[in-house]
C-alpha positions as protocol buffer text, in pm:
chain_id: "A"
residue {
  index: 1
  type: MET
  ca { x: -745 y: -1209 z: 1976 }
}
residue {
  index: 2
  type: THR
  ca { x: -444 y: -980 z: 1988 }
}
residue {
  index: 3
  type: ASP
  ca { x: -133 y: -1093 z: 1802 }
}
residue {
  index: 4
  type: ILE
  ca { x: 171 y: -1065 z: 2031 }
}
residue {
  index: 5
  type: ILE
  ca { x: 462 y: -988 z: 1798 }
}
residue {
  index: 6
  type: ASP
  ca { x: 756 y: -1196 z: 1920 }
}
residue {
  index: 7
  type: GLY
  ca { x: 1072 y: -996 z: 1859 }
}
residue {
  index: 8
  type: ASN
  ca { x: 1294 y: -1275 z: 1988 }
}
residue {
  index: 9
  type: ALA
  ca { x: 1158 y: -1519 z: 1728 }
}
residue {
  index: 10
  type: VAL
  ca { x: 1183 y: -1272 z: 1440 }
}
residue {
  index: 11
  type: ALA
  ca { x: 1536 y: -1173 z: 1543 }
}
residue {
  index: 12
  type: GLU
  ca { x: 1636 y: -1539 z: 1550 }
}
residue {
  index: 13
  type: ASP
  ca { x: 1501 y: -1578 z: 1197 }
}
residue {
  index: 14
  type: VAL
  ca { x: 1710 y: -1279 z: 1083 }
}
residue {
  index: 15
  type: ARG
  ca { x: 2024 y: -1420 z: 1243 }
}
residue {
  index: 16
  type: ALA
  ca { x: 1962 y: -1761 z: 1088 }
}
residue {
  index: 17
  type: GLY
  ca { x: 1903 y: -1599 z: 752 }
}
residue {
  index: 18
  type: LEU
  ca { x: 2243 y: -1432 z: 765 }
}
residue {
  index: 19
  type: THR
  ca { x: 2418 y: -1770 z: 757 }
}
residue {
  index: 20
  type: ASP
  ca { x: 2424 y: -1799 z: 378 }
}
residue {
  index: 21
  type: ALA
  ca { x: 2560 y: -1448 z: 339 }
}
residue {
  index: 22
  type: ILE
  ca { x: 2834 y: -1509 z: 595 }
}
residue {
  index: 23
  type: ASP
  ca { x: 2920 y: -1841 z: 424 }
}
residue {
  index: 24
  type: ALA
  ca { x: 2948 y: -1663 z: 88 }
}
residue {
  index: 25
  type: LEU
  ca { x: 3184 y: -1410 z: 242 }
}
residue {
  index: 26
  type: SER
  ca { x: 3387 y: -1685 z: 405 }
}
residue {
  index: 27
  type: GLU
  ca { x: 3433 y: -1856 z: 67 }
}
residue {
  index: 28
  type: ALA
  ca { x: 3575 y: -1526 z: -59 }
}
residue {
  index: 29
  type: GLY
  ca { x: 3816 y: -1515 z: 235 }
}
residue {
  index: 30
  type: VAL
  ca { x: 3623 y: -1246 z: 423 }
}
residue {
  index: 31
  type: THR
  ca { x: 3508 y: -1253 z: 786 }
}
residue {
  index: 32
  type: PRO
  ca { x: 3272 y: -967 z: 876 }
}
residue {
  index: 33
  type: GLY
  ca { x: 3414 y: -762 z: 1161 }
}
residue {
  index: 34
  type: LEU
  ca { x: 3228 y: -534 z: 1402 }
}
residue {
  index: 35
  type: ALA
  ca { x: 3423 y: -304 z: 1634 }
}
residue {
  index: 36
  type: THR
  ca { x: 3239 y: -183 z: 1944 }
}
residue {
  index: 37
  type: VAL
  ca { x: 3382 y: 108 z: 2139 }
}
residue {
  index: 38
  type: LEU
  ca { x: 3275 y: 169 z: 2498 }
}
residue {
  index: 39
  type: MET
  ca { x: 3377 y: 486 z: 2684 }
}
residue {
  index: 40
  type: SER
  ca { x: 3141 y: 466 z: 2978 }
}
residue {
  index: 41
  type: ASP
  ca { x: 3093 y: 311 z: 3323 }
}
residue {
  index: 42
  type: ASP
  ca { x: 2718 y: 290 z: 3265 }
}
residue {
  index: 43
  type: PRO
  ca { x: 2607 y: -67 z: 3348 }
}
residue {
  index: 44
  type: ALA
  ca { x: 2331 y: -61 z: 3084 }
}
residue {
  index: 45
  type: SER
  ca { x: 2580 y: 37 z: 2813 }
}
residue {
  index: 46
  type: GLN
  ca { x: 2824 y: -229 z: 2927 }
}
residue {
  index: 47
  type: THR
  ca { x: 2551 y: -493 z: 2918 }
}
residue {
  index: 48
  type: TYR
  ca { x: 2430 y: -383 z: 2576 }
}
residue {
  index: 49
  type: VAL
  ca { x: 2781 y: -396 z: 2426 }
}
residue {
  index: 50
  type: SER
  ca { x: 2843 y: -742 z: 2570 }
}
residue {
  index: 51
  type: MET
  ca { x: 2514 y: -865 z: 2419 }
}
residue {
  index: 52
  type: LYS
  ca { x: 2616 y: -730 z: 2077 }
}
residue {
  index: 53
  type: GLN
  ca { x: 2948 y: -908 z: 2102 }
}
residue {
  index: 54
  type: ARG
  ca { x: 2777 y: -1235 z: 2194 }
}
residue {
  index: 55
  type: ASP
  ca { x: 2539 y: -1198 z: 1900 }
}
residue {
  index: 56
  type: CYS
  ca { x: 2837 y: -1153 z: 1666 }
}
residue {
  index: 57
  type: GLU
  ca { x: 3009 y: -1466 z: 1793 }
}
residue {
  index: 58
  type: GLU
  ca { x: 2692 y: -1672 z: 1748 }
}
residue {
  index: 59
  type: VAL
  ca { x: 2659 y: -1593 z: 1377 }
}
residue {
  index: 60
  type: GLY
  ca { x: 3026 y: -1585 z: 1278 }
}
residue {
  index: 61
  type: ILE
  ca { x: 3102 y: -1213 z: 1286 }
}
residue {
  index: 62
  type: GLU
  ca { x: 3432 y: -1118 z: 1445 }
}
residue {
  index: 63
  type: ALA
  ca { x: 3362 y: -902 z: 1749 }
}
residue {
  index: 64
  type: LEU
  ca { x: 3634 y: -649 z: 1827 }
}
residue {
  index: 65
  type: ASP
  ca { x: 3600 y: -493 z: 2171 }
}
residue {
  index: 66
  type: TYR
  ca { x: 3756 y: -158 z: 2264 }
}
residue {
  index: 67
  type: GLU
  ca { x: 3713 y: 7 z: 2602 }
}
residue {
  index: 68
  type: LEU
  ca { x: 3837 y: 355 z: 2689 }
}
residue {
  index: 69
  type: ASP
  ca { x: 3855 y: 524 z: 3027 }
}
residue {
  index: 70
  type: PRO
  ca { x: 3560 y: 765 z: 3051 }
}
residue {
  index: 71
  type: ASP
  ca { x: 3804 y: 1029 z: 3178 }
}
residue {
  index: 72
  type: ALA
  ca { x: 4041 y: 989 z: 2882 }
}
residue {
  index: 73
  type: PRO
  ca { x: 4080 y: 1285 z: 2646 }
}
residue {
  index: 74
  type: ALA
  ca { x: 3829 y: 1303 z: 2362 }
}
residue {
  index: 75
  type: GLU
  ca { x: 4120 y: 1291 z: 2117 }
}
residue {
  index: 76
  type: GLU
  ca { x: 4193 y: 935 z: 2229 }
}
residue {
  index: 77
  type: LEU
  ca { x: 3849 y: 827 z: 2107 }
}
residue {
  index: 78
  type: TYR
  ca { x: 3883 y: 1023 z: 1783 }
}
residue {
  index: 79
  type: GLU
  ca { x: 4218 y: 859 z: 1709 }
}
residue {
  index: 80
  type: LEU
  ca { x: 4075 y: 512 z: 1778 }
}
residue {
  index: 81
  type: VAL
  ca { x: 3790 y: 576 z: 1535 }
}
residue {
  index: 82
  type: ASP
  ca { x: 4042 y: 690 z: 1273 }
}
residue {
  index: 83
  type: ASP
  ca { x: 4240 y: 368 z: 1323 }
}
residue {
  index: 84
  type: LEU
  ca { x: 3927 y: 152 z: 1288 }
}
residue {
  index: 85
  type: ASN
  ca { x: 3830 y: 339 z: 972 }
}
residue {
  index: 86
  type: ALA
  ca { x: 4167 y: 245 z: 823 }
}
residue {
  index: 87
  type: ASP
  ca { x: 4150 y: -122 z: 928 }
}
residue {
  index: 88
  type: ASP
  ca { x: 4028 y: -336 z: 637 }
}
residue {
  index: 89
  type: SER
  ca { x: 3927 y: -618 z: 873 }
}
residue {
  index: 90
  type: VAL
  ca { x: 3669 y: -388 z: 1036 }
}
residue {
  index: 91
  type: HIS
  ca { x: 3343 y: -351 z: 845 }
}
residue {
  index: 92
  type: GLY
  ca { x: 3134 y: -188 z: 1113 }
}
residue {
  index: 93
  type: VAL
  ca { x: 3224 y: 71 z: 1377 }
}
residue {
  index: 94
  type: LEU
  ca { x: 2983 y: 125 z: 1664 }
}
residue {
  index: 95
  type: VAL
  ca { x: 3059 y: 379 z: 1937 }
}
residue {
  index: 96
  type: GLN
  ca { x: 2820 y: 314 z: 2223 }
}
residue {
  index: 97
  type: MET
  ca { x: 2623 y: 617 z: 2337 }
}
residue {
  index: 98
  type: PRO
  ca { x: 2599 y: 810 z: 2560 }
}
residue {
  index: 99
  type: LEU
  ca { x: 2953 y: 942 z: 2580 }
}
residue {
  index: 100
  type: PRO
  ca { x: 3114 y: 1149 z: 2859 }
}
residue {
  index: 101
  type: ASP
  ca { x: 3025 y: 1517 z: 2864 }
}
residue {
  index: 102
  type: HIS
  ca { x: 3367 y: 1628 z: 2741 }
}
residue {
  index: 103
  type: VAL
  ca { x: 3330 y: 1426 z: 2417 }
}
residue {
  index: 104
  type: ASP
  ca { x: 3140 y: 1580 z: 2125 }
}
residue {
  index: 105
  type: GLU
  ca { x: 2900 y: 1305 z: 2009 }
}
residue {
  index: 106
  type: ARG
  ca { x: 2841 y: 1482 z: 1678 }
}
residue {
  index: 107
  type: GLU
  ca { x: 3214 y: 1489 z: 1607 }
}
residue {
  index: 108
  type: VAL
  ca { x: 3233 y: 1116 z: 1678 }
}
residue {
  index: 109
  type: LEU
  ca { x: 2946 y: 1040 z: 1440 }
}
residue {
  index: 110
  type: ARG
  ca { x: 3099 y: 1258 z: 1168 }
}
residue {
  index: 111
  type: ARG
  ca { x: 3435 y: 1090 z: 1216 }
}
residue {
  index: 112
  type: ILE
  ca { x: 3315 y: 735 z: 1150 }
}
residue {
  index: 113
  type: ASP
  ca { x: 3362 y: 626 z: 789 }
}
residue {
  index: 114
  type: PRO
  ca { x: 3009 y: 636 z: 637 }
}
residue {
  index: 115
  type: ALA
  ca { x: 3078 y: 298 z: 474 }
}
residue {
  index: 116
  type: LYS
  ca { x: 3137 y: 150 z: 822 }
}
residue {
  index: 117
  type: ASP
  ca { x: 2862 y: 343 z: 1000 }
}
residue {
  index: 118
  type: VAL
  ca { x: 2641 y: 41 z: 1067 }
}
residue {
  index: 119
  type: ASP
  ca { x: 2424 y: 244 z: 1306 }
}
residue {
  index: 120
  type: GLY
  ca { x: 2331 y: 472 z: 1014 }
}
residue {
  index: 121
  type: PHE
  ca { x: 2385 y: 797 z: 1204 }
}
residue {
  index: 122
  type: HIS
  ca { x: 2659 y: 966 z: 998 }
}
residue {
  index: 123
  type: PRO
  ca { x: 2519 y: 1282 z: 831 }
}
residue {
  index: 124
  type: GLU
  ca { x: 2587 y: 1133 z: 487 }
}
residue {
  index: 125
  type: ASN
  ca { x: 2387 y: 821 z: 572 }
}
residue {
  index: 126
  type: VAL
  ca { x: 2106 y: 1025 z: 724 }
}
residue {
  index: 127
  type: GLY
  ca { x: 2089 y: 1225 z: 400 }
}
residue {
  index: 128
  type: ARG
  ca { x: 2080 y: 911 z: 190 }
}
residue {
  index: 129
  type: LEU
  ca { x: 1797 y: 774 z: 403 }
}
residue {
  index: 130
  type: VAL
  ca { x: 1591 y: 1091 z: 361 }
}
residue {
  index: 131
  type: ALA
  ca { x: 1659 y: 1088 z: -14 }
}
residue {
  index: 132
  type: GLY
  ca { x: 1527 y: 732 z: -40 }
}
residue {
  index: 133
  type: ASN
  ca { x: 1862 y: 569 z: -116 }
}
residue {
  index: 134
  type: PRO
  ca { x: 1983 y: 438 z: 221 }
}
residue {
  index: 135
  type: ARG
  ca { x: 2321 y: 275 z: 260 }
}
residue {
  index: 136
  type: PHE
  ca { x: 2229 y: 148 z: 608 }
}
residue {
  index: 137
  type: LYS
  ca { x: 1887 y: 177 z: 765 }
}
residue {
  index: 138
  type: PRO
  ca { x: 1920 y: 263 z: 1137 }
}
residue {
  index: 139
  type: CYS
  ca { x: 1886 y: -59 z: 1331 }
}
residue {
  index: 140
  type: THR
  ca { x: 1578 y: 6 z: 1544 }
}
residue {
  index: 141
  type: PRO
  ca { x: 1356 y: 152 z: 1267 }
}
residue {
  index: 142
  type: HIS
  ca { x: 1471 y: -121 z: 1028 }
}
residue {
  index: 143
  type: GLY
  ca { x: 1391 y: -381 z: 1292 }
}
residue {
  index: 144
  type: ILE
  ca { x: 1044 y: -235 z: 1337 }
}
residue {
  index: 145
  type: GLN
  ca { x: 985 y: -265 z: 963 }
}
residue {
  index: 146
  type: LYS
  ca { x: 1081 y: -633 z: 986 }
}
residue {
  index: 147
  type: LEU
  ca { x: 848 y: -686 z: 1283 }
}
residue {
  index: 148
  type: LEU
  ca { x: 554 y: -531 z: 1100 }
}
residue {
  index: 149
  type: GLN
  ca { x: 625 y: -744 z: 793 }
}
residue {
  index: 150
  type: SER
  ca { x: 646 y: -1058 z: 1010 }
}
residue {
  index: 151
  type: ALA
  ca { x: 299 y: -980 z: 1147 }
}
residue {
  index: 152
  type: ASP
  ca { x: 162 y: -918 z: 796 }
}
residue {
  index: 153
  type: VAL
  ca { x: 99 y: -553 z: 876 }
}
residue {
  index: 154
  type: ASP
  ca { x: 86 y: -357 z: 551 }
}
residue {
  index: 155
  type: THR
  ca { x: 186 y: 7 z: 600 }
}
residue {
  index: 156
  type: GLU
  ca { x: 75 y: 123 z: 256 }
}
residue {
  index: 157
  type: GLY
  ca { x: -197 y: 387 z: 286 }
}
residue {
  index: 158
  type: LYS
  ca { x: -208 y: 353 z: 664 }
}
residue {
  index: 159
  type: ASP
  ca { x: -211 y: 639 z: 914 }
}
residue {
  index: 160
  type: VAL
  ca { x: 91 y: 600 z: 1141 }
}
residue {
  index: 161
  type: VAL
  ca { x: 165 y: 804 z: 1451 }
}
residue {
  index: 162
  type: VAL
  ca { x: 524 y: 803 z: 1575 }
}
residue {
  index: 163
  type: VAL
  ca { x: 548 y: 929 z: 1933 }
}
residue {
  index: 164
  type: GLY
  ca { x: 900 y: 1066 z: 1970 }
}
residue {
  index: 165
  type: ARG
  ca { x: 1136 y: 1262 z: 1747 }
}
residue {
  index: 166
  type: SER
  ca { x: 1481 y: 1133 z: 1838 }
}
residue {
  index: 167
  type: ASN
  ca { x: 1755 y: 1101 z: 1578 }
}
residue {
  index: 168
  type: ILE
  ca { x: 1788 y: 733 z: 1670 }
}
residue {
  index: 169
  type: VAL
  ca { x: 1427 y: 618 z: 1628 }
}
residue {
  index: 170
  type: GLY
  ca { x: 1156 y: 879 z: 1574 }
}
residue {
  index: 171
  type: LYS
  ca { x: 1294 y: 1078 z: 1280 }
}
residue {
  index: 172
  type: PRO
  ca { x: 1442 y: 785 z: 1081 }
}
residue {
  index: 173
  type: MET
  ca { x: 1129 y: 577 z: 1149 }
}
residue {
  index: 174
  type: ALA
  ca { x: 911 y: 848 z: 1000 }
}
residue {
  index: 175
  type: ASN
  ca { x: 1142 y: 878 z: 701 }
}
residue {
  index: 176
  type: LEU
  ca { x: 1131 y: 504 z: 632 }
}
residue {
  index: 177
  type: LEU
  ca { x: 753 y: 489 z: 658 }
}
residue {
  index: 178
  type: VAL
  ca { x: 691 y: 770 z: 408 }
}
residue {
  index: 179
  type: GLN
  ca { x: 928 y: 629 z: 145 }
}
residue {
  index: 180
  type: LYS
  ca { x: 783 y: 505 z: -182 }
}
residue {
  index: 181
  type: ALA
  ca { x: 907 y: 155 z: -110 }
}
residue {
  index: 182
  type: GLU
  ca { x: 816 y: -174 z: 53 }
}
residue {
  index: 183
  type: GLY
  ca { x: 747 y: -117 z: 420 }
}
residue {
  index: 184
  type: GLY
  ca { x: 661 y: 248 z: 350 }
}
residue {
  index: 185
  type: ASN
  ca { x: 392 y: 442 z: 163 }
}
residue {
  index: 186
  type: ALA
  ca { x: 230 y: 543 z: 492 }
}
residue {
  index: 187
  type: THR
  ca { x: 91 y: 878 z: 602 }
}
residue {
  index: 188
  type: VAL
  ca { x: 298 y: 968 z: 906 }
}
residue {
  index: 189
  type: THR
  ca { x: 242 y: 1206 z: 1196 }
}
residue {
  index: 190
  type: VAL
  ca { x: 533 y: 1266 z: 1433 }
}
residue {
  index: 191
  type: CYS
  ca { x: 428 y: 1364 z: 1785 }
}
residue {
  index: 192
  type: HIS
  ca { x: 650 y: 1487 z: 2068 }
}
residue {
  index: 193
  type: SER
  ca { x: 659 y: 1674 z: 2397 }
}
residue {
  index: 194
  type: ARG
  ca { x: 510 y: 1988 z: 2241 }
}
residue {
  index: 195
  type: THR
  ca { x: 221 y: 1808 z: 2072 }
}
residue {
  index: 196
  type: GLU
  ca { x: -118 y: 1928 z: 2190 }
}
residue {
  index: 197
  type: ASP
  ca { x: -379 y: 1662 z: 2266 }
}
residue {
  index: 198
  type: LEU
  ca { x: -166 y: 1358 z: 2190 }
}
residue {
  index: 199
  type: ALA
  ca { x: -464 y: 1126 z: 2241 }
}
residue {
  index: 200
  type: ALA
  ca { x: -652 y: 1293 z: 1956 }
}
residue {
  index: 201
  type: LYS
  ca { x: -364 y: 1203 z: 1725 }
}
residue {
  index: 202
  type: THR
  ca { x: -312 y: 845 z: 1844 }
}
residue {
  index: 203
  type: LYS
  ca { x: -685 y: 764 z: 1829 }
}
residue {
  index: 204
  type: GLN
  ca { x: -679 y: 835 z: 1455 }
}
residue {
  index: 205
  type: ALA
  ca { x: -386 y: 599 z: 1389 }
}
residue {
  index: 206
  type: ASP
  ca { x: -387 y: 257 z: 1230 }
}
residue {
  index: 207
  type: ILE
  ca { x: -37 y: 203 z: 1368 }
}
residue {
  index: 208
  type: VAL
  ca { x: 120 y: 367 z: 1675 }
}
residue {
  index: 209
  type: ILE
  ca { x: 495 y: 351 z: 1730 }
}
residue {
  index: 210
  type: ALA
  ca { x: 588 y: 475 z: 2078 }
}
residue {
  index: 211
  type: ALA
  ca { x: 951 y: 584 z: 2115 }
}
residue {
  index: 212
  type: CYS
  ca { x: 948 y: 872 z: 2361 }
}
residue {
  index: 213
  type: GLY
  ca { x: 1118 y: 728 z: 2670 }
}
residue {
  index: 214
  type: VAL
  ca { x: 826 y: 807 z: 2901 }
}
residue {
  index: 215
  type: PRO
  ca { x: 701 y: 505 z: 3097 }
}
residue {
  index: 216
  type: GLU
  ca { x: 351 y: 394 z: 2996 }
}
residue {
  index: 217
  type: LEU
  ca { x: 262 y: 728 z: 2838 }
}
residue {
  index: 218
  type: VAL
  ca { x: 33 y: 572 z: 2578 }
}
residue {
  index: 219
  type: THR
  ca { x: -270 y: 403 z: 2731 }
}
residue {
  index: 220
  type: GLY
  ca { x: -555 y: 202 z: 2590 }
}
residue {
  index: 221
  type: GLU
  ca { x: -788 y: 502 z: 2617 }
}
residue {
  index: 222
  type: MET
  ca { x: -566 y: 678 z: 2361 }
}
residue {
  index: 223
  type: LEU
  ca { x: -606 y: 404 z: 2099 }
}
residue {
  index: 224
  type: SER
  ca { x: -870 y: 294 z: 1854 }
}
residue {
  index: 225
  type: ALA
  ca { x: -989 y: -66 z: 1826 }
}
residue {
  index: 226
  type: GLY
  ca { x: -777 y: -278 z: 1596 }
}
residue {
  index: 227
  type: VAL
  ca { x: -468 y: -55 z: 1611 }
}
residue {
  index: 228
  type: VAL
  ca { x: -118 y: -203 z: 1573 }
}
residue {
  index: 229
  type: VAL
  ca { x: 109 y: -95 z: 1859 }
}
residue {
  index: 230
  type: VAL
  ca { x: 489 y: -100 z: 1847 }
}
residue {
  index: 231
  type: ASP
  ca { x: 651 y: -15 z: 2181 }
}
residue {
  index: 232
  type: VAL
  ca { x: 1015 y: 91 z: 2150 }
}
residue {
  index: 233
  type: GLY
  ca { x: 1053 y: 207 z: 2509 }
}
residue {
  index: 234
  type: ILE
  ca { x: 1229 y: 17 z: 2781 }
}
residue {
  index: 235
  type: ASN
  ca { x: 1211 y: 197 z: 3115 }
}
residue {
  index: 236
  type: ARG
  ca { x: 1316 y: 87 z: 3461 }
}
residue {
  index: 237
  type: VAL
  ca { x: 1054 y: 175 z: 3723 }
}
residue {
  index: 238
  type: ASP
  ca { x: 1040 y: 99 z: 4094 }
}
residue {
  index: 239
  type: ALA
  ca { x: 848 y: -217 z: 4178 }
}
residue {
  index: 240
  type: ASP
  ca { x: 796 y: -462 z: 4461 }
}
residue {
  index: 241
  type: THR
  ca { x: 1017 y: -729 z: 4306 }
}
residue {
  index: 242
  type: GLU
  ca { x: 1338 y: -904 z: 4404 }
}
residue {
  index: 243
  type: LYS
  ca { x: 1539 y: -654 z: 4199 }
}
residue {
  index: 244
  type: GLY
  ca { x: 1337 y: -358 z: 4324 }
}
residue {
  index: 245
  type: TYR
  ca { x: 1231 y: -258 z: 3977 }
}
residue {
  index: 246
  type: GLU
  ca { x: 1059 y: -379 z: 3663 }
}
residue {
  index: 247
  type: LEU
  ca { x: 1092 y: -296 z: 3295 }
}
residue {
  index: 248
  type: VAL
  ca { x: 801 y: -128 z: 3121 }
}
residue {
  index: 249
  type: GLY
  ca { x: 756 y: 28 z: 2782 }
}
residue {
  index: 250
  type: ASP
  ca { x: 626 y: 364 z: 2665 }
}
residue {
  index: 251
  type: VAL
  ca { x: 286 y: 194 z: 2632 }
}
residue {
  index: 252
  type: GLU
  ca { x: 64 y: 77 z: 2917 }
}
residue {
  index: 253
  type: TYR
  ca { x: 60 y: -281 z: 2795 }
}
residue {
  index: 254
  type: ASP
  ca { x: -250 y: -430 z: 2957 }
}
residue {
  index: 255
  type: SER
  ca { x: -491 y: -156 z: 2851 }
}
residue {
  index: 256
  type: ALA
  ca { x: -334 y: -126 z: 2504 }
}
residue {
  index: 257
  type: GLU
  ca { x: -354 y: -500 z: 2444 }
}
residue {
  index: 258
  type: GLU
  ca { x: -732 y: -484 z: 2491 }
}
residue {
  index: 259
  type: LYS
  ca { x: -756 y: -246 z: 2195 }
}
residue {
  index: 260
  type: ALA
  ca { x: -478 y: -370 z: 1969 }
}
residue {
  index: 261
  type: SER
  ca { x: -494 y: -621 z: 1687 }
}
residue {
  index: 262
  type: ALA
  ca { x: -117 y: -666 z: 1728 }
}
residue {
  index: 263
  type: ILE
  ca { x: 132 y: -541 z: 1986 }
}
residue {
  index: 264
  type: THR
  ca { x: 499 y: -580 z: 2077 }
}
residue {
  index: 265
  type: PRO
  ca { x: 585 y: -676 z: 2436 }
}
residue {
  index: 266
  type: VAL
  ca { x: 851 y: -518 z: 2658 }
}
residue {
  index: 267
  type: PRO
  ca { x: 1094 y: -679 z: 2687 }
}
residue {
  index: 268
  type: GLY
  ca { x: 1111 y: -921 z: 2396 }
}
residue {
  index: 269
  type: GLY
  ca { x: 972 y: -698 z: 2122 }
}
residue {
  index: 270
  type: VAL
  ca { x: 1176 y: -431 z: 1948 }
}
residue {
  index: 271
  type: GLY
  ca { x: 1497 y: -474 z: 2151 }
}
residue {
  index: 272
  type: PRO
  ca { x: 1612 y: -805 z: 2000 }
}
residue {
  index: 273
  type: MET
  ca { x: 1547 y: -667 z: 1651 }
}
residue {
  index: 274
  type: THR
  ca { x: 1779 y: -370 z: 1705 }
}
residue {
  index: 275
  type: ARG
  ca { x: 2067 y: -607 z: 1773 }
}
residue {
  index: 276
  type: ALA
  ca { x: 1973 y: -838 z: 1484 }
}
residue {
  index: 277
  type: MET
  ca { x: 1969 y: -553 z: 1233 }
}
residue {
  index: 278
  type: LEU
  ca { x: 2310 y: -441 z: 1354 }
}
residue {
  index: 279
  type: LEU
  ca { x: 2440 y: -780 z: 1241 }
}
residue {
  index: 280
  type: TRP
  ca { x: 2249 y: -740 z: 913 }
}
residue {
  index: 281
  type: ASN
  ca { x: 2415 y: -403 z: 847 }
}
residue {
  index: 282
  type: THR
  ca { x: 2759 y: -539 z: 934 }
}
residue {
  index: 283
  type: VAL
  ca { x: 2725 y: -827 z: 689 }
}
residue {
  index: 284
  type: LYS
  ca { x: 2597 y: -587 z: 423 }
}
residue {
  index: 285
  type: SER
  ca { x: 2899 y: -363 z: 481 }
}
residue {
  index: 286
  type: ALA
  ca { x: 3139 y: -656 z: 455 }
}
residue {
  index: 287
  type: GLY
  ca { x: 2983 y: -767 z: 126 }
}
residue {
  index: 288
  type: GLU
  ca { x: 3009 y: -421 z: -24 }
}
residue {
  index: 289
  type: ALA
  ca { x: 3368 y: -373 z: 95 }
}
residue {
  index: 290
  type: ALA
  ca { x: 3474 y: -706 z: -56 }
}
residue {
  index: 291
  type: ASP
  ca { x: 3256 y: -665 z: -368 }
}
residue {
  index: 292
  type: VAL
  ca { x: 3087 y: -996 z: -286 }
}
residue {
  index: 293
  type: ASP
  ca { x: 2720 y: -1037 z: -375 }
}
residue {
  index: 294
  type: VAL
  ca { x: 2553 y: -1154 z: -53 }
}
residue {
  index: 295
  type: ASP
  ca { x: 2190 y: -1260 z: -13 }
}
residue {
  index: 296
  type: LEU
  ca { x: 2056 y: -1078 z: 290 }
}
residue {
  index: 297
  type: PRO
  ca { x: 1733 y: -1193 z: 459 }
}
């Protein structure tokens, strides 16, 4: 029988496990603070930011909400980031992507204080991750590590195929999996849009992590029996439903489930873990800033 990896349940465990750390910080007079910055009219981005803020409130993290007009000058965003960097009550700064075309996303990422970069995308933090000494693990790859551990999936010595090479998931995921550390020690192949015969690669994998943003690209025919499948994708496709659409992953779930020993659903798999690990990173940042030893789950 296939093990359905419940991201909602694991995320709830992570949030509950942060309670002791937040209590320890509170006793030291510190309340973790996460600033979210939204410069977009995109409904999905607005929803995602509001969910992050709700998560913060539920666990005792102060949620600071900043919204900028998408047509405002880029300098207005840069100055806000500078102000948040200088604010001692802010321990995490998250600028929601994507940004308007006239804003340089790379400049924004470089501008965030690396010690408050709870997304883990600042060049300094990327370098530390590659070197095996991460300050913050990017939230989605870190969440996937937690999901695999929750399902008792040992990555050591396993062949892992990551489908997708984004800076947000694919590249950092591969880097985490090859590290000589718990949750790593895997042999990793990164596939992408220029990969020839993708199925030949995925059929050889013990673990497949699909993060390419292509609806249902990976099918059961592309998998070997007993594979572990992690589906990072969440795609809106037309469907005969009340809303006129449905959400599907980068994996064709029904056919993949027939082959898999364990699989994450969409929704309810990786998504909740991304938000939970954002809280984890924020609490970690607050502990380091206050020089308080916190016990993170």
